[in-house]
Amino acid sequence: LDGQDIKYRLRQGNSRKYATIKFLSREEMEIILPRNIEVDPQELLRKKASLIERKYRELLSRQMILDGDTLLYKGKLFQIEVLRNDGIQKKRVSTRDGKIQVSIVEGENPATVLRNWLAEKTRQYAKRIIRRNSKNPATQAIEVNIRDIRRWGYCTKSGRLVFNWQLIALPPQVAEYVVLHEYAHLFKFNHQKAFHKILANNCPEYKAREKELKKFIPIAHISLPDR
Ligand SMILES: [Zn+2]
């Protein structure tokens, strides 16, 4: 695509008839095969070429939270610096002068340390936004789960809020929108008028922020350049 080699991996999906193609990153795609119909991946890629090209251009125009050793954190770009054999520091990850420093000990993967740190920051952030916007002690104490998901967040029917561990990478007003959107689902489990009224109550600029959110995509795998 555009002179770039894109790898693809195959996976068996749940759909009986339909195959799905999606990008996992700028270098990798995933083809999800249906259960009941045999699909030739090469044939599928040829047939869907123009759609894939369109999706790829869309992907290139969006900001990824991790690109090489540059990390987006609270909407700002930071250079990741790995400090090896640094002993066990009190703070494993710290931000300083446009850099994010990750301290690791022998045998430790800096990507994992960074990921856990972002997940914890995301959890704290989501809890803070909910506490600030809720007057009811029951919703203030709502359970917040941080997961490795493709979306930024979702709300379950049983009233559990789940967020992507990369949420804290987004500009704060955009991350806040995601939290408040899912939070509003606790009261209305659809996207109808009443839902948007609740959302607008906590986040009057939700339309602009929703648009802003489209500029960013979560990454499918976290790995740092080996040096
Ligand atoms: Zn929703």
PDB file of C-alpha atoms and ligand atoms in Angstrom:
ATOM      1  CA  LEU A   1       0.000   0.000   0.000  1.00  0.00           C
ATOM      2  CA  ASP A   2       1.534   3.319  -1.101  1.00  0.00           C
ATOM      3  CA  GLY A   3       4.906   1.568  -1.393  1.00  0.00           C
ATOM      4  CA  GLN A   4       4.668   0.235   2.143  1.00  0.00           C
ATOM      5  CA  ASP A   5       4.670  -3.508   2.950  1.00  0.00           C
ATOM      6  CA  ILE A   6       1.742  -4.460   5.135  1.00  0.00           C
ATOM      7  CA  LYS A   7       1.689  -7.855   6.838  1.00  0.00           C
ATOM      8  CA  TYR A   8      -1.576  -9.601   7.517  1.00  0.00           C
ATOM      9  CA  ARG A   9      -2.593 -12.246   9.987  1.00  0.00           C
ATOM     10  CA  LEU A  10      -5.586 -14.566   9.824  1.00  0.00           C
ATOM     11  CA  ARG A  11      -8.013 -15.281  12.614  1.00  0.00           C
ATOM     12  CA  GLN A  12     -11.200 -17.309  12.902  1.00  0.00           C
ATOM     13  CA  GLY A  13     -14.130 -15.097  13.848  1.00  0.00           C
ATOM     14  CA  ASN A  14     -17.661 -15.685  15.121  1.00  0.00           C
ATOM     15  CA  SER A  15     -19.564 -14.591  12.034  1.00  0.00           C
ATOM     16  CA  ARG A  16     -21.008 -17.396   9.897  1.00  0.00           C
ATOM     17  CA  LYS A  17     -20.791 -15.641   6.553  1.00  0.00           C
ATOM     18  CA  TYR A  18     -18.792 -12.453   6.743  1.00  0.00           C
ATOM     19  CA  ALA A  19     -15.099 -11.787   6.651  1.00  0.00           C
ATOM     20  CA  THR A  20     -13.718  -8.643   8.285  1.00  0.00           C
ATOM     21  CA  ILE A  21     -10.535  -6.811   7.434  1.00  0.00           C
ATOM     22  CA  LYS A  22      -8.967  -4.391   9.861  1.00  0.00           C
ATOM     23  CA  PHE A  23      -5.724  -2.611  10.481  1.00  0.00           C
ATOM     24  CA  LEU A  24      -3.903  -3.485  13.707  1.00  0.00           C
ATOM     25  CA  SER A  25      -1.261  -0.836  13.077  1.00  0.00           C
ATOM     26  CA  ARG A  26       0.299   0.990  10.131  1.00  0.00           C
ATOM     27  CA  GLU A  27       2.281  -2.181   9.357  1.00  0.00           C
ATOM     28  CA  GLU A  28      -0.211  -4.931  10.031  1.00  0.00           C
ATOM     29  CA  MET A  29      -3.716  -6.006   9.105  1.00  0.00           C
ATOM     30  CA  GLU A  30      -5.964  -8.713  10.439  1.00  0.00           C
ATOM     31  CA  ILE A  31      -8.386 -10.752   8.381  1.00  0.00           C
ATOM     32  CA  ILE A  32     -11.132 -12.343  10.431  1.00  0.00           C
ATOM     33  CA  LEU A  33     -12.531 -15.347   8.593  1.00  0.00           C
ATOM     34  CA  PRO A  34     -16.152 -16.527   8.776  1.00  0.00           C
ATOM     35  CA  ARG A  35     -17.031 -19.924  10.232  1.00  0.00           C
ATOM     36  CA  ASN A  36     -19.233 -21.423   7.525  1.00  0.00           C
ATOM     37  CA  ILE A  37     -17.789 -20.156   4.288  1.00  0.00           C
ATOM     38  CA  GLU A  38     -14.354 -20.750   2.896  1.00  0.00           C
ATOM     39  CA  VAL A  39     -12.620 -17.486   2.024  1.00  0.00           C
ATOM     40  CA  ASP A  40      -9.396 -17.108   0.079  1.00  0.00           C
ATOM     41  CA  PRO A  41      -7.561 -14.227   1.826  1.00  0.00           C
ATOM     42  CA  GLN A  42      -5.656 -13.214  -1.327  1.00  0.00           C
ATOM     43  CA  GLU A  43      -8.867 -13.096  -3.318  1.00  0.00           C
ATOM     44  CA  LEU A  44     -10.585 -11.089  -0.581  1.00  0.00           C
ATOM     45  CA  LEU A  45      -7.734  -8.553  -0.496  1.00  0.00           C
ATOM     46  CA  ARG A  46      -7.920  -8.134  -4.271  1.00  0.00           C
ATOM     47  CA  LYS A  47     -11.680  -7.661  -4.210  1.00  0.00           C
ATOM     48  CA  LYS A  48     -11.568  -5.147  -1.373  1.00  0.00           C
ATOM     49  CA  ALA A  49      -8.492  -3.270  -2.625  1.00  0.00           C
ATOM     50  CA  SER A  50     -10.114   0.161  -3.004  1.00  0.00           C
ATOM     51  CA  LEU A  51     -11.778  -0.062   0.410  1.00  0.00           C
ATOM     52  CA  ILE A  52      -8.475  -1.098   2.005  1.00  0.00           C
ATOM     53  CA  GLU A  53      -6.671   1.791   0.328  1.00  0.00           C
ATOM     54  CA  ARG A  54      -9.243   4.228   1.630  1.00  0.00           C
ATOM     55  CA  LYS A  55      -8.977   2.792   5.175  1.00  0.00           C
ATOM     56  CA  TYR A  56      -5.193   2.966   4.995  1.00  0.00           C
ATOM     57  CA  ARG A  57      -5.167   6.625   4.022  1.00  0.00           C
ATOM     58  CA  GLU A  58      -7.598   7.309   6.849  1.00  0.00           C
ATOM     59  CA  LEU A  59      -5.262   5.503   9.238  1.00  0.00           C
ATOM     60  CA  LEU A  60      -2.238   7.538   8.082  1.00  0.00           C
ATOM     61  CA  SER A  61      -4.108  10.775   8.770  1.00  0.00           C
ATOM     62  CA  ARG A  62      -4.737   9.797  12.389  1.00  0.00           C
ATOM     63  CA  GLN A  63      -2.430  10.093  15.343  1.00  0.00           C
ATOM     64  CA  MET A  64      -1.297   6.887  17.039  1.00  0.00           C
ATOM     65  CA  ILE A  65      -0.543   7.013  20.719  1.00  0.00           C
ATOM     66  CA  LEU A  66       2.779   5.255  20.276  1.00  0.00           C
ATOM     67  CA  ASP A  67       4.910   5.717  17.171  1.00  0.00           C
ATOM     68  CA  GLY A  68       8.449   4.373  17.356  1.00  0.00           C
ATOM     69  CA  ASP A  69       9.723   5.773  20.639  1.00  0.00           C
ATOM     70  CA  THR A  70       7.381   8.755  20.713  1.00  0.00           C
ATOM     71  CA  LEU A  71       4.474   8.537  23.100  1.00  0.00           C
ATOM     72  CA  LEU A  72       1.395  10.704  23.286  1.00  0.00           C
ATOM     73  CA  TYR A  73       0.544  11.458  26.910  1.00  0.00           C
ATOM     74  CA  LYS A  74      -2.259  13.827  27.919  1.00  0.00           C
ATOM     75  CA  GLY A  75      -2.227  15.136  24.360  1.00  0.00           C
ATOM     76  CA  LYS A  76       1.494  15.978  24.292  1.00  0.00           C
ATOM     77  CA  LEU A  77       4.294  14.121  22.561  1.00  0.00           C
ATOM     78  CA  PHE A  78       7.102  12.677  24.684  1.00  0.00           C
ATOM     79  CA  GLN A  79      10.301  10.939  23.724  1.00  0.00           C
ATOM     80  CA  ILE A  80      10.612   7.634  25.582  1.00  0.00           C
ATOM     81  CA  GLU A  81      13.911   7.094  27.341  1.00  0.00           C
ATOM     82  CA  VAL A  82      14.665   3.712  28.870  1.00  0.00           C
ATOM     83  CA  LEU A  83      16.987   3.690  31.875  1.00  0.00           C
ATOM     84  CA  ARG A  84      18.431   0.209  32.251  1.00  0.00           C
ATOM     85  CA  ASN A  85      19.746  -1.407  35.414  1.00  0.00           C
ATOM     86  CA  ASP A  86      18.760   1.686  37.231  1.00  0.00           C
ATOM     87  CA  GLY A  87      17.921  -0.176  40.404  1.00  0.00           C
ATOM     88  CA  ILE A  88      14.380  -0.188  41.715  1.00  0.00           C
ATOM     89  CA  GLN A  89      13.283   3.420  41.636  1.00  0.00           C
ATOM     90  CA  LYS A  90      10.390   4.657  43.660  1.00  0.00           C
ATOM     91  CA  LYS A  91       8.859   6.015  40.502  1.00  0.00           C
ATOM     92  CA  ARG A  92       9.214   3.585  37.604  1.00  0.00           C
ATOM     93  CA  VAL A  93       8.027   6.115  35.060  1.00  0.00           C
ATOM     94  CA  SER A  94       8.428   9.865  35.196  1.00  0.00           C
ATOM     95  CA  THR A  95       7.956  12.758  32.796  1.00  0.00           C
ATOM     96  CA  ARG A  96      10.681  15.343  32.486  1.00  0.00           C
ATOM     97  CA  ASP A  97      11.623  17.964  29.858  1.00  0.00           C
ATOM     98  CA  GLY A  98       9.554  16.432  27.067  1.00  0.00           C
ATOM     99  CA  LYS A  99      10.805  12.963  27.928  1.00  0.00           C
ATOM    100  CA  ILE A 100       9.179   9.974  29.550  1.00  0.00           C
ATOM    101  CA  GLN A 101      11.770   8.022  31.470  1.00  0.00           C
ATOM    102  CA  VAL A 102      11.123   4.343  32.110  1.00  0.00           C
ATOM    103  CA  SER A 103      13.347   2.660  34.703  1.00  0.00           C
ATOM    104  CA  ILE A 104      13.760  -1.064  34.288  1.00  0.00           C
ATOM    105  CA  VAL A 105      15.784  -3.791  35.936  1.00  0.00           C
ATOM    106  CA  GLU A 106      17.464  -6.705  34.165  1.00  0.00           C
ATOM    107  CA  GLY A 107      15.051  -8.861  32.194  1.00  0.00           C
ATOM    108  CA  GLU A 108      12.187  -6.431  32.419  1.00  0.00           C
ATOM    109  CA  ASN A 109      10.301  -5.241  29.351  1.00  0.00           C
ATOM    110  CA  PRO A 110      10.047  -1.426  29.256  1.00  0.00           C
ATOM    111  CA  ALA A 111       6.885  -1.652  27.127  1.00  0.00           C
ATOM    112  CA  THR A 112       5.145  -3.598  29.913  1.00  0.00           C
ATOM    113  CA  VAL A 113       6.252  -1.127  32.583  1.00  0.00           C
ATOM    114  CA  LEU A 114       5.014   1.763  30.444  1.00  0.00           C
ATOM    115  CA  ARG A 115       1.735   0.043  29.721  1.00  0.00           C
ATOM    116  CA  ASN A 116       1.010  -0.663  33.395  1.00  0.00           C
ATOM    117  CA  TRP A 117       1.807   2.935  34.224  1.00  0.00           C
ATOM    118  CA  LEU A 118      -0.554   4.283  31.534  1.00  0.00           C
ATOM    119  CA  ALA A 119      -3.278   1.871  32.694  1.00  0.00           C
ATOM    120  CA  GLU A 120      -2.994   3.096  36.285  1.00  0.00           C
ATOM    121  CA  LYS A 121      -2.979   6.749  35.175  1.00  0.00           C
ATOM    122  CA  THR A 122      -6.079   6.061  33.057  1.00  0.00           C
ATOM    123  CA  ARG A 123      -7.849   4.396  36.002  1.00  0.00           C
ATOM    124  CA  GLN A 124      -7.119   7.315  38.321  1.00  0.00           C
ATOM    125  CA  TYR A 125      -8.193   9.822  35.676  1.00  0.00           C
ATOM    126  CA  ALA A 126     -11.502   8.072  34.904  1.00  0.00           C
ATOM    127  CA  LYS A 127     -12.328   7.805  38.626  1.00  0.00           C
ATOM    128  CA  ARG A 128     -11.569  11.491  39.132  1.00  0.00           C
ATOM    129  CA  ILE A 129     -13.844  12.566  36.244  1.00  0.00           C
ATOM    130  CA  ILE A 130     -16.678  10.376  37.538  1.00  0.00           C
ATOM    131  CA  ARG A 131     -16.324  11.665  41.109  1.00  0.00           C
ATOM    132  CA  ARG A 132     -16.343  15.239  39.850  1.00  0.00           C
ATOM    133  CA  ASN A 133     -19.496  14.794  37.769  1.00  0.00           C
ATOM    134  CA  SER A 134     -21.552  12.599  40.051  1.00  0.00           C
ATOM    135  CA  LYS A 135     -23.694  13.763  42.930  1.00  0.00           C
ATOM    136  CA  ASN A 136     -24.813  10.293  43.859  1.00  0.00           C
ATOM    137  CA  PRO A 137     -22.538   8.188  46.136  1.00  0.00           C
ATOM    138  CA  ALA A 138     -23.601   5.005  44.276  1.00  0.00           C
ATOM    139  CA  THR A 139     -22.372   6.271  40.897  1.00  0.00           C
ATOM    140  CA  GLN A 140     -19.352   7.944  42.484  1.00  0.00           C
ATOM    141  CA  ALA A 141     -18.166   4.537  43.657  1.00  0.00           C
ATOM    142  CA  ILE A 142     -18.857   2.840  40.309  1.00  0.00           C
ATOM    143  CA  GLU A 143     -16.404   0.158  39.274  1.00  0.00           C
ATOM    144  CA  VAL A 144     -13.913   1.232  36.620  1.00  0.00           C
ATOM    145  CA  ASN A 145     -12.055  -1.445  34.668  1.00  0.00           C
ATOM    146  CA  ILE A 146      -9.047  -0.839  32.473  1.00  0.00           C
ATOM    147  CA  ARG A 147      -8.596  -3.305  29.625  1.00  0.00           C
ATOM    148  CA  ASP A 148      -6.743  -3.990  26.420  1.00  0.00           C
ATOM    149  CA  ILE A 149      -9.582  -3.255  24.002  1.00  0.00           C
ATOM    150  CA  ARG A 150      -9.843  -1.821  20.492  1.00  0.00           C
ATOM    151  CA  ARG A 151     -12.327   0.858  21.485  1.00  0.00           C
ATOM    152  CA  TRP A 152     -11.696   3.729  23.875  1.00  0.00           C
ATOM    153  CA  GLY A 153     -14.342   2.560  26.289  1.00  0.00           C
ATOM    154  CA  TYR A 154     -17.702   0.938  26.819  1.00  0.00           C
ATOM    155  CA  CYS A 155     -20.410   0.449  29.403  1.00  0.00           C
ATOM    156  CA  THR A 156     -21.942  -2.952  30.154  1.00  0.00           C
ATOM    157  CA  LYS A 157     -25.645  -3.544  30.745  1.00  0.00           C
ATOM    158  CA  SER A 158     -24.817  -4.422  34.341  1.00  0.00           C
ATOM    159  CA  GLY A 159     -23.363  -0.913  34.782  1.00  0.00           C
ATOM    160  CA  ARG A 160     -19.656  -1.549  34.640  1.00  0.00           C
ATOM    161  CA  LEU A 161     -17.418   1.015  32.917  1.00  0.00           C
ATOM    162  CA  VAL A 162     -14.491  -0.258  30.887  1.00  0.00           C
ATOM    163  CA  PHE A 163     -11.788   1.942  29.407  1.00  0.00           C
ATOM    164  CA  ASN A 164      -8.848   1.397  27.119  1.00  0.00           C
ATOM    165  CA  TRP A 165      -5.525   1.620  29.019  1.00  0.00           C
ATOM    166  CA  GLN A 166      -4.359   4.165  26.409  1.00  0.00           C
ATOM    167  CA  LEU A 167      -7.089   6.678  27.226  1.00  0.00           C
ATOM    168  CA  ILE A 168      -4.744   8.917  29.248  1.00  0.00           C
ATOM    169  CA  ALA A 169      -2.732   9.526  26.050  1.00  0.00           C
ATOM    170  CA  LEU A 170      -5.516  11.674  24.599  1.00  0.00           C
ATOM    171  CA  PRO A 171      -5.787  15.419  25.140  1.00  0.00           C
ATOM    172  CA  PRO A 172      -7.538  15.773  28.535  1.00  0.00           C
ATOM    173  CA  GLN A 173     -10.761  17.269  27.137  1.00  0.00           C
ATOM    174  CA  VAL A 174     -11.067  14.357  24.685  1.00  0.00           C
ATOM    175  CA  ALA A 175     -10.373  11.710  27.353  1.00  0.00           C
ATOM    176  CA  GLU A 176     -12.899  13.451  29.582  1.00  0.00           C
ATOM    177  CA  TYR A 177     -15.489  13.208  26.811  1.00  0.00           C
ATOM    178  CA  VAL A 178     -14.937   9.428  26.526  1.00  0.00           C
ATOM    179  CA  VAL A 179     -15.412   8.972  30.287  1.00  0.00           C
ATOM    180  CA  LEU A 180     -18.522  11.163  30.366  1.00  0.00           C
ATOM    181  CA  HIS A 181     -20.003   9.401  27.332  1.00  0.00           C
ATOM    182  CA  GLU A 182     -19.716   5.982  28.993  1.00  0.00           C
ATOM    183  CA  TYR A 183     -20.818   7.441  32.294  1.00  0.00           C
ATOM    184  CA  ALA A 184     -24.022   8.750  30.650  1.00  0.00           C
ATOM    185  CA  HIS A 185     -24.769   5.166  29.548  1.00  0.00           C
ATOM    186  CA  LEU A 186     -25.262   4.252  33.206  1.00  0.00           C
ATOM    187  CA  PHE A 187     -28.493   6.239  32.973  1.00  0.00           C
ATOM    188  CA  LYS A 188     -29.471   5.570  29.341  1.00  0.00           C
ATOM    189  CA  PHE A 189     -28.273   2.501  27.519  1.00  0.00           C
ATOM    190  CA  ASN A 190     -28.686   3.814  23.962  1.00  0.00           C
ATOM    191  CA  HIS A 191     -27.730   6.815  21.826  1.00  0.00           C
ATOM    192  CA  GLN A 192     -31.101   8.500  21.704  1.00  0.00           C
ATOM    193  CA  LYS A 193     -32.189  11.994  22.623  1.00  0.00           C
ATOM    194  CA  ALA A 194     -32.402  11.425  26.383  1.00  0.00           C
ATOM    195  CA  PHE A 195     -28.870  10.018  26.387  1.00  0.00           C
ATOM    196  CA  HIS A 196     -27.439  13.080  24.645  1.00  0.00           C
ATOM    197  CA  LYS A 197     -29.280  15.326  27.053  1.00  0.00           C
ATOM    198  CA  ILE A 198     -27.566  13.640  30.013  1.00  0.00           C
ATOM    199  CA  LEU A 199     -24.215  13.770  28.216  1.00  0.00           C
ATOM    200  CA  ALA A 200     -24.646  17.464  27.304  1.00  0.00           C
ATOM    201  CA  ASN A 201     -25.401  18.221  30.908  1.00  0.00           C
ATOM    202  CA  ASN A 202     -21.929  17.097  31.969  1.00  0.00           C
ATOM    203  CA  CYS A 203     -20.170  17.857  28.692  1.00  0.00           C
ATOM    204  CA  PRO A 204     -21.817  20.670  26.674  1.00  0.00           C
ATOM    205  CA  GLU A 205     -19.084  20.513  23.984  1.00  0.00           C
ATOM    206  CA  TYR A 206     -19.519  16.791  23.388  1.00  0.00           C
ATOM    207  CA  LYS A 207     -20.023  17.114  19.620  1.00  0.00           C
ATOM    208  CA  ALA A 208     -16.733  18.941  19.057  1.00  0.00           C
ATOM    209  CA  ARG A 209     -14.873  16.521  21.315  1.00  0.00           C
ATOM    210  CA  GLU A 210     -16.375  13.499  19.577  1.00  0.00           C
ATOM    211  CA  LYS A 211     -15.040  14.900  16.316  1.00  0.00           C
ATOM    212  CA  GLU A 212     -11.637  15.509  17.922  1.00  0.00           C
ATOM    213  CA  LEU A 213     -11.546  11.909  19.173  1.00  0.00           C
ATOM    214  CA  LYS A 214     -11.681  10.634  15.575  1.00  0.00           C
ATOM    215  CA  LYS A 215      -8.162  11.990  15.025  1.00  0.00           C
ATOM    216  CA  PHE A 216      -6.710   9.395  17.368  1.00  0.00           C
ATOM    217  CA  ILE A 217      -6.510   5.638  17.327  1.00  0.00           C
ATOM    218  CA  PRO A 218      -5.411   3.211  20.022  1.00  0.00           C
ATOM    219  CA  ILE A 219      -2.569   0.856  19.168  1.00  0.00           C
ATOM    220  CA  ALA A 220      -3.090  -2.909  18.971  1.00  0.00           C
ATOM    221  CA  HIS A 221       0.270  -3.935  20.407  1.00  0.00           C
ATOM    222  CA  ILE A 222       2.768  -2.111  22.544  1.00  0.00           C
ATOM    223  CA  SER A 223       6.393  -2.637  21.694  1.00  0.00           C
ATOM    224  CA  LEU A 224       9.342  -0.275  21.826  1.00  0.00           C
ATOM    225  CA  PRO A 225      12.270  -0.116  19.439  1.00  0.00           C
ATOM    226  CA  ASP A 226      15.059  -2.367  20.718  1.00  0.00           C
ATOM    227  CA  ARG A 227      18.272  -0.506  21.391  1.00  0.00           C
TER     228      ARG A 227
HETATM  229 ZN    ZN B   1     -22.115   5.130  23.503  1.00  0.00          ZN
END
